GROMACS .gro file of C-alpha atoms in nm:
model
  247
    1UNK     CA    1  11.341  11.359   9.334
    2UNK     CA    2  11.055  11.279   9.130
    3UNK     CA    3  10.866  11.540   8.942
    4UNK     CA    4  10.546  11.560   8.730
    5UNK     CA    5  10.524  11.707   8.404
    6UNK     CA    6  10.182  11.743   8.219
    7UNK     CA    7  10.139  11.778   7.830
    8UNK     CA    8   9.818  11.864   7.662
    9UNK     CA    9   9.781  11.823   7.281
   10UNK     CA   10   9.407  11.861   7.176
   11UNK     CA   11   9.196  11.600   7.350
   12UNK     CA   12   9.487  11.416   7.485
   13UNK     CA   13   9.675  11.467   7.833
   14UNK     CA   14   9.991  11.289   7.927
   15UNK     CA   15  10.100  11.297   8.291
   16UNK     CA   16  10.496  11.217   8.291
   17UNK     CA   17  10.693  11.121   8.586
   18UNK     CA   18  11.049  11.221   8.588
   19UNK     CA   19  11.353  11.196   8.803
   20UNK     CA   20  11.739  11.287   8.748
   21UNK     CA   21  11.836  10.939   8.875
   22UNK     CA   22  11.564  10.772   8.643
   23UNK     CA   23  11.385  10.585   8.931
   24UNK     CA   24  11.052  10.749   8.999
   25UNK     CA   25  10.897  10.704   9.349
   26UNK     CA   26  10.586  10.835   9.520
   27UNK     CA   27  10.662  11.060   9.814
   28UNK     CA   28  10.400  11.247  10.001
   29UNK     CA   29  10.489  11.563   9.796
   30UNK     CA   30  10.461  11.387   9.463
   31UNK     CA   31  10.118  11.218   9.554
   32UNK     CA   32   9.982  11.563   9.663
   33UNK     CA   33  10.102  11.721   9.333
   34UNK     CA   34   9.949  11.426   9.131
   35UNK     CA   35   9.621  11.488   9.323
   36UNK     CA   36   9.620  11.869   9.215
   37UNK     CA   37   9.685  11.763   8.850
   38UNK     CA   38   9.413  11.505   8.850
   39UNK     CA   39   9.171  11.759   8.994
   40UNK     CA   40   9.251  11.986   8.706
   41UNK     CA   41   9.209  11.717   8.441
   42UNK     CA   42   8.886  11.634   8.580
   43UNK     CA   43   8.748  11.984   8.526
   44UNK     CA   44   8.871  11.981   8.159
   45UNK     CA   45   8.578  11.854   7.930
   46UNK     CA   46   8.805  11.926   7.621
   47UNK     CA   47   9.003  11.634   7.716
   48UNK     CA   48   8.908  11.276   7.612
   49UNK     CA   49   9.200  11.058   7.688
   50UNK     CA   50   9.465  11.081   7.974
   51UNK     CA   51   9.776  10.888   7.965
   52UNK     CA   52   9.979  10.836   8.285
   53UNK     CA   53  10.344  10.751   8.219
   54UNK     CA   54  10.474  10.675   7.850
   55UNK     CA   55  10.811  10.856   7.943
   56UNK     CA   56  11.130  10.718   8.003
   57UNK     CA   57  11.032  10.529   8.310
   58UNK     CA   58  10.686  10.459   8.488
   59UNK     CA   59  10.685  10.437   8.888
   60UNK     CA   60  10.890  10.209   9.088
   61UNK     CA   61  10.688  10.236   9.393
   62UNK     CA   62  10.634  10.450   9.717
   63UNK     CA   63  10.939  10.634   9.880
   64UNK     CA   64  11.049  10.363  10.116
   65UNK     CA   65  11.274  10.606  10.280
   66UNK     CA   66  11.006  10.839  10.372
   67UNK     CA   67  10.765  10.565  10.485
   68UNK     CA   68  11.033  10.409  10.710
   69UNK     CA   69  11.004  10.710  10.950
   70UNK     CA   70  10.622  10.698  10.975
   71UNK     CA   71  10.438  10.604  11.284
   72UNK     CA   72  10.079  10.466  11.255
   73UNK     CA   73   9.910  10.818  11.223
   74UNK     CA   74  10.159  10.921  10.955
   75UNK     CA   75  10.088  10.606  10.768
   76UNK     CA   76   9.714  10.637  10.799
   77UNK     CA   77   9.749  10.992  10.650
   78UNK     CA   78   9.985  10.866  10.377
   79UNK     CA   79   9.741  10.594  10.290
   80UNK     CA   80   9.440  10.812  10.298
   81UNK     CA   81   9.623  11.069  10.059
   82UNK     CA   82   9.711  10.791   9.796
   83UNK     CA   83   9.337  10.649   9.831
   84UNK     CA   84   9.198  10.984   9.757
   85UNK     CA   85   9.424  11.050   9.446
   86UNK     CA   86   9.385  10.714   9.314
   87UNK     CA   87   9.009  10.702   9.348
   88UNK     CA   88   8.999  11.036   9.166
   89UNK     CA   89   9.205  10.883   8.893
   90UNK     CA   90   8.950  10.584   8.880
   91UNK     CA   91   8.660  10.833   8.864
   92UNK     CA   92   8.787  11.064   8.577
   93UNK     CA   93   8.533  11.105   8.315
   94UNK     CA   94   8.797  11.064   8.041
   95UNK     CA   95   8.934  10.731   7.916
   96UNK     CA   96   9.258  10.673   8.113
   97UNK     CA   97   9.577  10.469   8.021
   98UNK     CA   98   9.868  10.347   8.205
   99UNK     CA   99  10.180  10.354   7.955
  100UNK     CA  100  10.416  10.141   8.141
  101UNK     CA  101  10.789  10.141   8.064
  102UNK     CA  102  11.024   9.984   8.314
  103UNK     CA  103  10.911   9.904   8.660
  104UNK     CA  104  10.541   9.931   8.803
  105UNK     CA  105  10.567   9.803   9.145
  106UNK     CA  106  10.370   9.888   9.467
  107UNK     CA  107  10.233  10.210   9.443
  108UNK     CA  108  10.330  10.233   9.061
  109UNK     CA  109  10.127   9.917   9.009
  110UNK     CA  110   9.851  10.052   9.214
  111UNK     CA  111   9.842  10.377   8.959
  112UNK     CA  112   9.822  10.140   8.676
  113UNK     CA  113   9.525   9.942   8.851
  114UNK     CA  114   9.333  10.287   8.890
  115UNK     CA  115   9.346  10.355   8.527
  116UNK     CA  116   9.102  10.205   8.261
  117UNK     CA  117   9.361  10.027   8.039
  118UNK     CA  118   9.728   9.926   8.079
  119UNK     CA  119   9.962   9.895   7.792
  120UNK     CA  120  10.335   9.795   7.878
  121UNK     CA  121  10.670   9.749   7.703
  122UNK     CA  122  10.821   9.409   7.691
  123UNK     CA  123  11.085   9.502   7.966
  124UNK     CA  124  10.821   9.604   8.184
  125UNK     CA  125  10.778   9.441   8.548
  126UNK     CA  126  10.478   9.452   8.752
  127UNK     CA  127  10.397   9.357   9.116
  128UNK     CA  128  10.263   9.420   9.462
  129UNK     CA  129  10.595   9.348   9.675
  130UNK     CA  130  10.463   9.512   9.985
  131UNK     CA  131  10.457   9.171  10.182
  132UNK     CA  132  10.836   9.134  10.147
  133UNK     CA  133  10.854   9.477  10.338
  134UNK     CA  134  10.613   9.369  10.613
  135UNK     CA  135  10.343   9.569  10.450
  136UNK     CA  136  10.041   9.551  10.221
  137UNK     CA  137   9.925   9.771   9.931
  138UNK     CA  138   9.798  10.086  10.091
  139UNK     CA  139   9.625  10.277   9.783
  140UNK     CA  140   9.339  10.042   9.680
  141UNK     CA  141   9.584   9.771   9.536
  142UNK     CA  142   9.399   9.476   9.709
  143UNK     CA  143   9.047   9.529   9.588
  144UNK     CA  144   9.145   9.658   9.238
  145UNK     CA  145   9.388   9.391   9.156
  146UNK     CA  146   9.122   9.117   9.271
  147UNK     CA  147   8.871   9.282   9.056
  148UNK     CA  148   9.116   9.274   8.749
  149UNK     CA  149   9.276   8.927   8.779
  150UNK     CA  150   9.064   8.734   9.013
  151UNK     CA  151   9.100   8.634   9.378
  152UNK     CA  152   9.362   8.348   9.315
  153UNK     CA  153   9.608   8.535   9.099
  154UNK     CA  154   9.567   8.846   9.307
  155UNK     CA  155   9.651   8.652   9.607
  156UNK     CA  156   9.957   8.504   9.451
  157UNK     CA  157  10.087   8.833   9.343
  158UNK     CA  158  10.036   8.999   9.676
  159UNK     CA  159  10.149   8.707   9.907
  160UNK     CA  160  10.457   8.613   9.707
  161UNK     CA  161  10.558   8.970   9.630
  162UNK     CA  162  10.668   8.840   9.299
  163UNK     CA  163  10.726   9.074   9.002
  164UNK     CA  164  10.588   8.944   8.660
  165UNK     CA  165  10.707   9.037   8.323
  166UNK     CA  166  10.469   9.179   8.064
  167UNK     CA  167  10.390   8.876   7.871
  168UNK     CA  168  10.275   8.704   8.221
  169UNK     CA  169  10.091   9.014   8.310
  170UNK     CA  170   9.911   9.010   7.999
  171UNK     CA  171   9.838   8.643   8.037
  172UNK     CA  172   9.653   8.691   8.372
  173UNK     CA  173   9.470   9.001   8.248
  174UNK     CA  174   9.686   9.252   8.434
  175UNK     CA  175   9.776   9.463   8.121
  176UNK     CA  176   9.588   9.478   7.799
  177UNK     CA  177   9.864   9.514   7.543
  178UNK     CA  178  10.238   9.445   7.534
  179UNK     CA  179  10.464   9.633   7.283
  180UNK     CA  180  10.823   9.607   7.207
  181UNK     CA  181  10.937   9.960   7.335
  182UNK     CA  182  10.873  10.298   7.395
  183UNK     CA  183  10.839  10.409   7.044
  184UNK     CA  184  10.588  10.148   6.949
  185UNK     CA  185  10.390  10.232   7.271
  186UNK     CA  186  10.370  10.604   7.159
  187UNK     CA  187  10.241  10.469   6.811
  188UNK     CA  188   9.991  10.251   6.944
  189UNK     CA  189   9.813  10.491   7.163
  190UNK     CA  190   9.636  10.669   6.871
  191UNK     CA  191   9.468  10.355   6.778
  192UNK     CA  192   9.314  10.313   7.114
  193UNK     CA  193   9.191  10.670   7.090
  194UNK     CA  194   9.037  10.577   6.752
  195UNK     CA  195   8.880  10.290   6.897
  196UNK     CA  196   8.706  10.493   7.187
  197UNK     CA  197   8.636  10.816   6.959
  198UNK     CA  198   8.320  10.671   6.809
  199UNK     CA  199   8.155  10.670   7.147
  200UNK     CA  200   7.989  10.973   7.322
  201UNK     CA  201   8.221  11.140   7.583
  202UNK     CA  202   7.915  11.182   7.798
  203UNK     CA  203   7.789  10.825   7.751
  204UNK     CA  204   8.162  10.685   7.819
  205UNK     CA  205   8.161  10.904   8.151
  206UNK     CA  206   7.837  10.723   8.255
  207UNK     CA  207   7.942  10.406   8.166
  208UNK     CA  208   8.232  10.454   8.394
  209UNK     CA  209   8.040  10.585   8.679
  210UNK     CA  210   7.802  10.280   8.642
  211UNK     CA  211   8.091  10.046   8.675
  212UNK     CA  212   8.183  10.223   9.005
  213UNK     CA  213   7.847  10.177   9.141
  214UNK     CA  214   7.618  10.459   9.019
  215UNK     CA  215   7.270  10.347   8.952
  216UNK     CA  216   7.249  10.212   8.595
  217UNK     CA  217   6.898  10.311   8.541
  218UNK     CA  218   6.959  10.671   8.654
  219UNK     CA  219   7.254  10.681   8.428
  220UNK     CA  220   7.046  10.549   8.135
  221UNK     CA  221   6.769  10.783   8.194
  222UNK     CA  222   7.017  11.083   8.197
  223UNK     CA  223   7.141  10.985   7.839
  224UNK     CA  224   6.783  11.131   7.740
  225UNK     CA  225   6.838  11.438   7.912
  226UNK     CA  226   7.148  11.542   7.703
  227UNK     CA  227   7.216  11.631   7.346
  228UNK     CA  228   7.419  11.341   7.276
  229UNK     CA  229   7.168  11.067   7.347
  230UNK     CA  230   6.933  11.263   7.077
  231UNK     CA  231   7.223  11.307   6.843
  232UNK     CA  232   7.350  10.954   6.860
  233UNK     CA  233   7.004  10.783   6.798
  234UNK     CA  234   6.926  11.043   6.510
  235UNK     CA  235   7.271  10.988   6.356
  236UNK     CA  236   7.196  10.625   6.343
  237UNK     CA  237   6.862  10.669   6.170
  238UNK     CA  238   7.016  10.891   5.933
  239UNK     CA  239   7.304  10.681   5.857
  240UNK     CA  240   7.577  10.943   5.941
  241UNK     CA  241   7.848  10.994   6.180
  242UNK     CA  242   7.733  11.144   6.524
  243UNK     CA  243   7.870  11.482   6.637
  244UNK     CA  244   7.925  11.454   6.996
  245UNK     CA  245   7.928  11.730   7.261
  246UNK     CA  246   8.224  11.747   7.506
  247UNK     CA  247   8.190  11.564   7.855
   0.00000   0.00000   0.00000
């Protein structure tokens, strides 16, 4: 049985998936629980970074045993639930990371696709093998994979159902950085935080909204309604670091 553990440390939140057998899968119950945690994170302006994974293993996929008993209506409800949760992850105002150790297949890969950045250990395997089960990605994987790696590479991964290693995933743009092991993954994340820390949390949230279809002109104008816009420009003119407000 997969469980979710959430750890908060300052402005960083880590969402871990754990199982006694060492293989994490997404059942309806786990996805529902993940959605509840994501809702809580979205309402936490003190958080700037959210890491999904980074524990012993990532997520191997959906719970096939549970899915095998579905009829069309249950399948529709399961897909709708996963879509709502992964869409919520994509909309989080914080910077999100998938920290991939082990397998990120099917629903696990779709979770990674919903994050802003993906970092994987060398032993990681990624893929969308649903076609080998007579299925398709059901939680937004088709459109997110195309957006990330392009139509041709996305089709190759989905139609073949093949698993790719971390180096190949990095080559095609599926992941952003490859590290040797979990320890290096943990040590590399603070560098990513530092890279993003110079930006205003409110501006970062607005950039993410614009990328998801919000009106760019409206988001730009809104920057002038909040203190961060004034503070950022004034700090630039005064040649000093900006003091940002929470998102």
